[in-house]
Amino acid sequence: MSTVTNKKNPNQPEGFLERFFHLNELGTNVRTEVLAGITTFVTMAYILFVNPNILKDAGMPVNATFAATAIAAAVGTLIMGLYANYPIALAPGMGLNAFFTYAVVLGMGLSWQTALGAVFISGVVFFLMTVTKVREWIIEGVPQVLRLSIGVGIGLFIAFIGLKNGGLIVADKATFVTLGDMKSAGVLVTVFGLIITAWLMAKKVKGGLLIGIVVTTAFSMIMGVSPWPTGISSFVSTSNPISAIAPVAFQLDIMGAIKYGFISILFAFTFVDLFDNIGTLLGVSRKAGLLDKSGNLPRAGKALMADSVGTMFGAVVGTPTVTSYIESASGVAEGGKSGLTAVTVAVLFAISLVFAPLVGLIPGQATAPVLILVGVLMMSEVTQIKFDDFTEAFPAFMTIVMMPLTFSIAQGLAFGFMSYTIIKLVTGKFKDNNAVTYVLTGLFIIHFILGGG
């Protein structure tokens, strides 16, 4: 029987991890991959607290959604690491969790169970798109300006929610929105958190968003906004942490989602996830040097498969769309190049289950700054939009502005596709349109005619 040897040291046999994850071939090692995984986890662990705080407005219990977030992130990331062998972590996506709560549940009046059913269906659709050529057809057919605008619009949508949750903006009968009470304790906590977290981000402190949540929570206790811990049970679960998901696990209503006219919902969950994943996968993989000579991502199908399976699994355990996280770039910057980085992140998400009680101490004012700053980060792509071409500027503007103003990612998508297709037609640039823009525009128009929200 032959022995597999280390290419860098022929006299030293390769271990299982080196062989399974092709570490030597990728120019990395176990220690580097584990440290990279820890770095990625620290930078994205904020989702464990932000996601439950968003979903509680949909009527979902925070302890249950904390556990669901941790489990869905662990499973999705584990699949990415073991199946696709990429150093990319997954978790419930920012933006889509807000769309789930504020547009679908509160805006359309659906139950969160029905909304989870729609998320599961979108995962199935994404899975089918991945195993067929439809995924490539859509990716190649969606105009670049709309891809860029979708990310920017979602950023503004998330920031708007952060400003609202933090009390910086409130409803007003005359002007729809106005400045909140800047003297109130809750708003002061949000402003404090925004300053501290922005400073940490500006200093490029690893885990700045998570640290910001912790510091802001401590300040909120001092200000009387959040309760003080009463003992060890306020930090660590004294019971089986997995059992915490019982109130939300297997509660999805697939038939309810099918019966509801949900074209816009399906488009938002599926297509935003698709574009977000492609952008994240290419961006992180480019930084890790994993793209081929043509700039394509090897095993892209496997990576997207991890995402679609993660989304279906997440809906089953009780959380919205699971997607790839751009924060994975922090681990790549530390040298992570293989799936072992992702596996490390998955293990840490699983371990975090025991800290579920912590979410009860963290008020919305402590996570609001994170939402605002994530919006800032997502605005960067606006610089790539060609505003000197009005046929590009108009659909970009409609996509970006309609997401926060209608409080719906889906409506932003609809207005973006419709305005792009129509402006190109009436200005004689119809060659810029293609089958994808015509089909999606037609579906959105039909949806509006039928009275879809």
Coordinates of N, CA, C and O in Angstrom, one line a residue, residues 177-284:
V177 N -42.1 60.3 8.0 CA -41.0 60.0 9.0 C -40.4 61.3 9.5 O -40.4 62.3 8.8
T178 N -39.9 61.3 10.7 CA -39.3 62.5 11.3 C -38.2 62.0 12.3 O -38.1 60.8 12.6
L179 N -37.5 63.0 12.8 CA -36.4 62.6 13.8 C -37.0 62.2 15.1 O -38.0 62.8 15.6
G180 N -36.5 61.2 15.7 CA -37.0 60.8 17.0 C -36.5 61.7 18.2 O -35.9 62.7 17.9
D181 N -36.9 61.3 19.4 CA -36.6 62.1 20.6 C -35.1 61.8 20.9 O -34.8 60.8 21.5
M182 N -34.3 62.8 20.6 CA -32.8 62.6 20.8 C -32.4 62.6 22.3 O -31.3 62.3 22.6
K183 N -33.4 62.9 23.1 CA -33.1 63.0 24.6 C -33.4 61.7 25.3 O -33.1 61.5 26.4
S184 N -34.2 60.8 24.6 CA -34.6 59.5 25.2 C -33.4 58.6 25.4 O -32.5 58.6 24.7
A185 N -33.6 57.8 26.4 CA -32.5 56.8 26.8 C -32.2 55.9 25.6 O -31.0 55.6 25.3
G186 N -33.2 55.4 25.0 CA -33.0 54.4 23.9 C -32.3 55.0 22.7 O -31.4 54.4 22.2
V187 N -32.6 56.2 22.4 CA -31.9 56.9 21.2 C -30.5 57.2 21.6 O -29.5 57.0 20.8
L188 N -30.2 57.6 22.9 CA -28.9 57.9 23.3 C -28.0 56.6 23.3 O -26.8 56.7 22.9
V189 N -28.6 55.5 23.6 CA -27.9 54.2 23.5 C -27.5 53.9 22.1 O -26.4 53.5 21.8
T190 N -28.5 54.1 21.2 CA -28.2 53.9 19.7 C -27.1 54.8 19.2 O -26.2 54.3 18.5
V191 N -27.1 56.0 19.6 CA -26.1 57.0 19.1 C -24.8 56.6 19.7 O -23.7 56.6 19.0
F192 N -24.7 56.2 21.0 CA -23.5 55.8 21.6 C -22.9 54.6 20.8 O -21.7 54.5 20.5
G193 N -23.8 53.6 20.6 CA -23.4 52.4 19.9 C -22.9 52.7 18.5 O -22.0 52.1 18.0
L194 N -23.6 53.6 17.8 CA -23.2 54.0 16.4 C -21.8 54.6 16.4 O -21.0 54.2 15.5
I195 N -21.5 55.4 17.4 CA -20.2 56.1 17.4 C -19.1 55.1 17.7 O -18.1 55.0 17.1
I196 N -19.3 54.3 18.8 CA -18.3 53.3 19.2 C -18.1 52.3 18.1 O -16.9 51.9 17.7
T197 N -19.2 51.7 17.5 CA -19.0 50.7 16.4 C -18.4 51.3 15.2 O -17.5 50.6 14.5
A198 N -18.8 52.5 14.8 CA -18.2 53.1 13.6 C -16.7 53.3 13.9 O -15.8 53.1 12.9
W199 N -16.3 53.7 15.1 CA -14.9 53.9 15.4 C -14.1 52.6 15.3 O -13.0 52.5 14.7
L200 N -14.7 51.5 15.8 CA -14.1 50.2 15.7 C -13.9 49.7 14.2 O -12.9 49.2 13.8
M201 N -14.9 50.0 13.4 CA -14.9 49.7 12.0 C -13.8 50.5 11.3 O -13.0 50.0 10.4
A202 N -13.7 51.8 11.6 CA -12.7 52.7 11.0 C -11.3 52.3 11.3 O -10.4 52.4 10.5
K203 N -11.1 51.7 12.6 CA -9.8 51.2 13.0 C -9.6 49.8 12.5 O -8.5 49.2 12.8
K204 N -10.5 49.2 11.8 CA -10.4 47.9 11.2 C -10.2 46.8 12.3 O -9.4 45.9 12.2
V205 N -10.9 47.0 13.4 CA -10.8 46.1 14.5 C -11.5 44.8 14.2 O -12.7 44.9 13.8
K206 N -10.9 43.6 14.3 CA -11.5 42.4 13.9 C -12.7 42.1 14.9 O -12.5 42.2 16.1
G207 N -13.8 41.8 14.4 CA -15.0 41.6 15.2 C -15.6 42.9 15.7 O -16.3 42.9 16.7
G208 N -15.3 44.0 15.0 CA -15.8 45.3 15.4 C -17.3 45.4 15.6 O -17.8 46.0 16.6
L209 N -18.1 44.7 14.8 CA -19.5 44.8 14.9 C -20.0 44.0 16.2 O -20.8 44.5 16.9
L210 N -19.4 42.9 16.4 CA -19.7 42.1 17.6 C -19.3 42.8 18.9 O -20.1 42.9 19.9
I211 N -18.1 43.4 18.9 CA -17.6 44.1 20.0 C -18.5 45.3 20.3 O -18.9 45.7 21.4
G212 N -19.0 46.0 19.2 CA -19.9 47.1 19.3 C -21.2 46.7 20.0 O -21.7 47.5 20.8
I213 N -21.7 45.6 19.7 CA -23.0 45.1 20.3 C -22.8 44.9 21.8 O -23.6 45.3 22.6
V214 N -21.6 44.3 22.2 CA -21.3 44.0 23.6 C -21.2 45.3 24.4 O -21.8 45.4 25.4
V215 N -20.4 46.2 23.8 CA -20.2 47.5 24.5 C -21.5 48.3 24.6 O -21.8 48.9 25.7
T216 N -22.3 48.3 23.6 CA -23.5 49.1 23.6 C -24.5 48.4 24.5 O -25.3 49.1 25.2
T217 N -24.5 47.1 24.6 CA -25.4 46.4 25.5 C -25.1 46.8 27.0 O -26.0 47.0 27.8
A218 N -23.8 46.8 27.3 CA -23.4 47.2 28.6 C -23.8 48.7 28.9 O -24.3 48.9 30.0
F219 N -23.7 49.5 28.0 CA -24.2 50.9 28.2 C -25.7 51.0 28.3 O -26.2 51.8 29.1
S220 N -26.4 50.1 27.6 CA -27.9 50.1 27.7 C -28.3 49.7 29.1 O -29.4 50.1 29.6
M221 N -27.5 48.8 29.7 CA -27.9 48.4 31.1 C -27.7 49.6 32.1 O -28.5 49.8 33.0
I222 N -26.6 50.3 31.9 CA -26.4 51.5 32.7 C -27.5 52.5 32.5 O -27.9 53.2 33.5
M223 N -28.0 52.6 31.3 CA -29.0 53.6 31.0 C -30.4 53.1 31.4 O -31.4 53.8 31.2
G224 N -30.5 51.8 31.8 CA -31.8 51.3 32.2 C -32.7 50.8 31.0 O -33.9 50.5 31.2
V225 N -32.1 50.7 29.8 CA -32.8 50.2 28.7 C -32.9 48.7 28.6 O -33.8 48.1 28.1
S226 N -31.8 48.1 29.1 CA -31.7 46.6 29.1 C -31.6 46.1 30.5 O -30.9 46.8 31.3
P227 N -32.1 44.9 30.8 CA -32.0 44.4 32.2 C -30.6 43.9 32.5 O -29.8 43.5 31.6
W228 N -30.2 44.0 33.7 CA -28.9 43.4 34.2 C -29.0 41.9 34.3 O -30.1 41.4 34.6
P229 N -27.9 41.2 34.0 CA -28.0 39.7 34.2 C -28.2 39.4 35.6 O -27.8 40.1 36.6
T230 N -28.9 38.3 35.9 CA -29.3 37.9 37.2 C -28.5 36.6 37.7 O -28.7 36.2 38.8
G231 N -27.7 36.1 36.9 CA -26.9 34.9 37.3 C -26.3 34.2 36.1 O -26.4 34.7 34.9
I232 N -25.7 33.1 36.3 CA -25.1 32.3 35.2 C -26.1 31.9 34.1 O -25.8 31.8 32.9
S233 N -27.4 31.8 34.5 CA -28.4 31.4 33.5 C -28.7 32.5 32.6 O -29.3 32.3 31.5
S234 N -28.2 33.7 32.8 CA -28.4 34.8 31.9 C -27.4 34.8 30.8 O -27.5 35.5 29.8
F235 N -26.4 33.9 30.9 CA -25.3 33.9 30.0 C -25.2 32.5 29.3 O -25.0 32.4 28.0
V236 N -25.4 31.4 30.0 CA -25.3 30.1 29.5 C -26.5 29.3 29.7 O -27.1 29.4 30.8
S237 N -26.9 28.5 28.7 CA -28.1 27.7 28.8 C -27.8 26.5 29.8 O -26.8 25.8 29.7
T238 N -28.7 26.3 30.7 CA -28.6 25.2 31.7 C -29.4 24.0 31.3 O -29.4 23.0 32.0
S239 N -30.0 24.1 30.1 CA -30.8 22.9 29.6 C -30.2 22.6 28.2 O -29.2 23.2 27.8
N240 N -30.8 21.6 27.6 CA -30.3 21.2 26.3 C -30.5 22.3 25.3 O -31.7 22.7 25.0
P241 N -29.4 22.9 24.8 CA -29.6 24.1 23.9 C -30.3 23.9 22.6 O -30.9 24.7 22.1
I242 N -30.2 22.6 22.1 CA -30.8 22.3 20.8 C -32.3 22.3 21.0 O -33.0 22.7 20.0
S243 N -32.8 22.0 22.2 CA -34.3 21.9 22.4 C -34.9 23.3 22.3 O -36.1 23.5 22.2
A244 N -34.1 24.4 22.3 CA -34.6 25.7 22.3 C -35.3 26.0 21.0 O -36.1 27.0 20.9
I245 N -35.0 25.3 19.9 CA -35.6 25.6 18.6 C -37.0 25.1 18.5 O -37.7 25.3 17.5
A246 N -37.5 24.3 19.5 CA -38.8 23.7 19.4 C -39.9 24.6 18.9 O -40.7 24.2 18.1
P247 N -40.0 25.8 19.4 CA -41.1 26.7 19.1 C -41.1 27.1 17.6 O -42.2 27.5 17.1
V248 N -40.0 27.0 16.9 CA -40.0 27.5 15.5 C -39.6 26.3 14.5 O -39.8 26.5 13.3
A249 N -39.0 25.3 15.0 CA -38.6 24.2 14.1 C -39.8 23.4 13.6 O -40.8 23.2 14.3
F250 N -39.7 23.1 12.3 CA -40.8 22.3 11.6 C -42.1 23.0 11.6 O -43.2 22.4 11.5
Q251 N -42.1 24.3 11.8 CA -43.4 25.1 11.8 C -43.7 25.7 10.5 O -44.8 26.4 10.4
L252 N -42.9 25.6 9.5 CA -43.1 26.2 8.2 C -44.4 25.7 7.5 O -44.7 24.5 7.6
D253 N -45.1 26.6 6.9 CA -46.4 26.3 6.2 C -46.2 26.4 4.7 O -46.4 27.4 4.1
I254 N -45.8 25.3 4.1 CA -45.5 25.3 2.6 C -46.8 25.5 1.8 O -46.8 26.2 0.9
M255 N -47.8 24.8 2.2 CA -49.1 24.9 1.5 C -49.7 26.3 1.6 O -50.2 26.8 0.6
G256 N -49.5 26.9 2.7 CA -50.0 28.3 2.9 C -49.3 29.2 1.9 O -49.9 30.1 1.4
A257 N -48.0 29.0 1.8 CA -47.2 29.8 0.9 C -47.6 29.6 -0.6 O -47.7 30.5 -1.4
I258 N -47.9 28.3 -0.9 CA -48.3 28.0 -2.3 C -49.6 28.6 -2.6 O -49.8 29.1 -3.8
K259 N -50.5 28.6 -1.7 CA -51.9 29.2 -1.9 C -51.9 30.7 -2.1 O -52.7 31.3 -2.7
Y260 N -50.9 31.3 -1.5 CA -50.8 32.8 -1.5 C -50.1 33.2 -2.8 O -49.2 32.6 -3.3
G261 N -50.6 34.3 -3.4 CA -49.9 34.8 -4.6 C -48.6 35.5 -4.3 O -48.6 36.6 -3.9
F262 N -47.5 34.8 -4.4 CA -46.2 35.3 -3.9 C -45.1 35.4 -4.9 O -44.0 35.1 -4.6
I263 N -45.4 35.8 -6.1 CA -44.4 36.0 -7.1 C -43.3 36.9 -6.7 O -42.1 36.6 -6.8
S264 N -43.7 38.1 -6.1 CA -42.7 39.1 -5.7 C -41.9 38.5 -4.5 O -40.7 38.7 -4.5
I265 N -42.5 37.8 -3.6 CA -41.8 37.2 -2.5 C -40.8 36.2 -3.0 O -39.6 36.2 -2.6
L266 N -41.2 35.3 -3.9 CA -40.3 34.3 -4.4 C -39.1 35.0 -5.2 O -38.0 34.5 -5.0
F267 N -39.4 36.0 -6.0 CA -38.3 36.7 -6.7 C -37.3 37.3 -5.7 O -36.1 37.1 -5.9
A268 N -37.8 37.9 -4.6 CA -36.9 38.5 -3.7 C -36.1 37.5 -3.0 O -34.8 37.6 -3.0
F269 N -36.7 36.5 -2.4 CA -35.9 35.4 -1.7 C -34.9 34.7 -2.6 O -33.8 34.4 -2.2
T270 N -35.4 34.4 -3.8 CA -34.5 33.6 -4.7 C -33.5 34.4 -5.4 O -32.3 34.1 -5.4
F271 N -33.9 35.5 -6.1 CA -32.9 36.2 -6.9 C -31.9 37.1 -6.2 O -30.8 37.2 -6.5
V272 N -32.4 37.7 -5.1 CA -31.5 38.4 -4.2 C -30.4 37.5 -3.7 O -29.2 37.8 -3.6
D273 N -30.9 36.3 -3.2 CA -30.0 35.3 -2.7 C -29.0 34.9 -3.8 O -27.8 34.7 -3.6
L274 N -29.5 34.7 -5.0 CA -28.6 34.3 -6.2 C -27.5 35.4 -6.4 O -26.3 35.0 -6.5
F275 N -27.9 36.6 -6.6 CA -26.9 37.7 -6.9 C -26.0 37.9 -5.7 O -24.8 38.1 -5.9
D276 N -26.5 37.8 -4.5 CA -25.7 38.0 -3.3 C -24.6 37.0 -3.2 O -23.5 37.2 -2.9
N277 N -25.0 35.7 -3.5 CA -24.1 34.6 -3.4 C -23.0 34.7 -4.5 O -21.9 34.5 -4.2
I278 N -23.4 35.0 -5.7 CA -22.4 35.1 -6.8 C -21.4 36.1 -6.5 O -20.2 35.9 -6.6
G279 N -21.9 37.3 -6.0 CA -21.0 38.4 -5.7 C -20.1 38.0 -4.6 O -18.8 38.3 -4.6
T280 N -20.6 37.4 -3.5 CA -19.8 37.0 -2.4 C -18.8 35.9 -2.8 O -17.6 36.0 -2.4
L281 N -19.2 34.9 -3.5 CA -18.3 33.8 -3.8 C -17.2 34.3 -4.7 O -16.0 34.0 -4.5
L282 N -17.5 35.1 -5.7 CA -16.4 35.6 -6.6 C -15.5 36.6 -5.8 O -14.3 36.5 -6.0
G283 N -16.1 37.5 -5.0 CA -15.3 38.4 -4.3 C -14.3 37.8 -3.3 O -13.1 38.1 -3.3
V284 N -14.8 36.8 -2.5 CA -14.0 36.2 -1.5 C -13.0 35.2 -2.2 O -11.8 35.2 -1.8

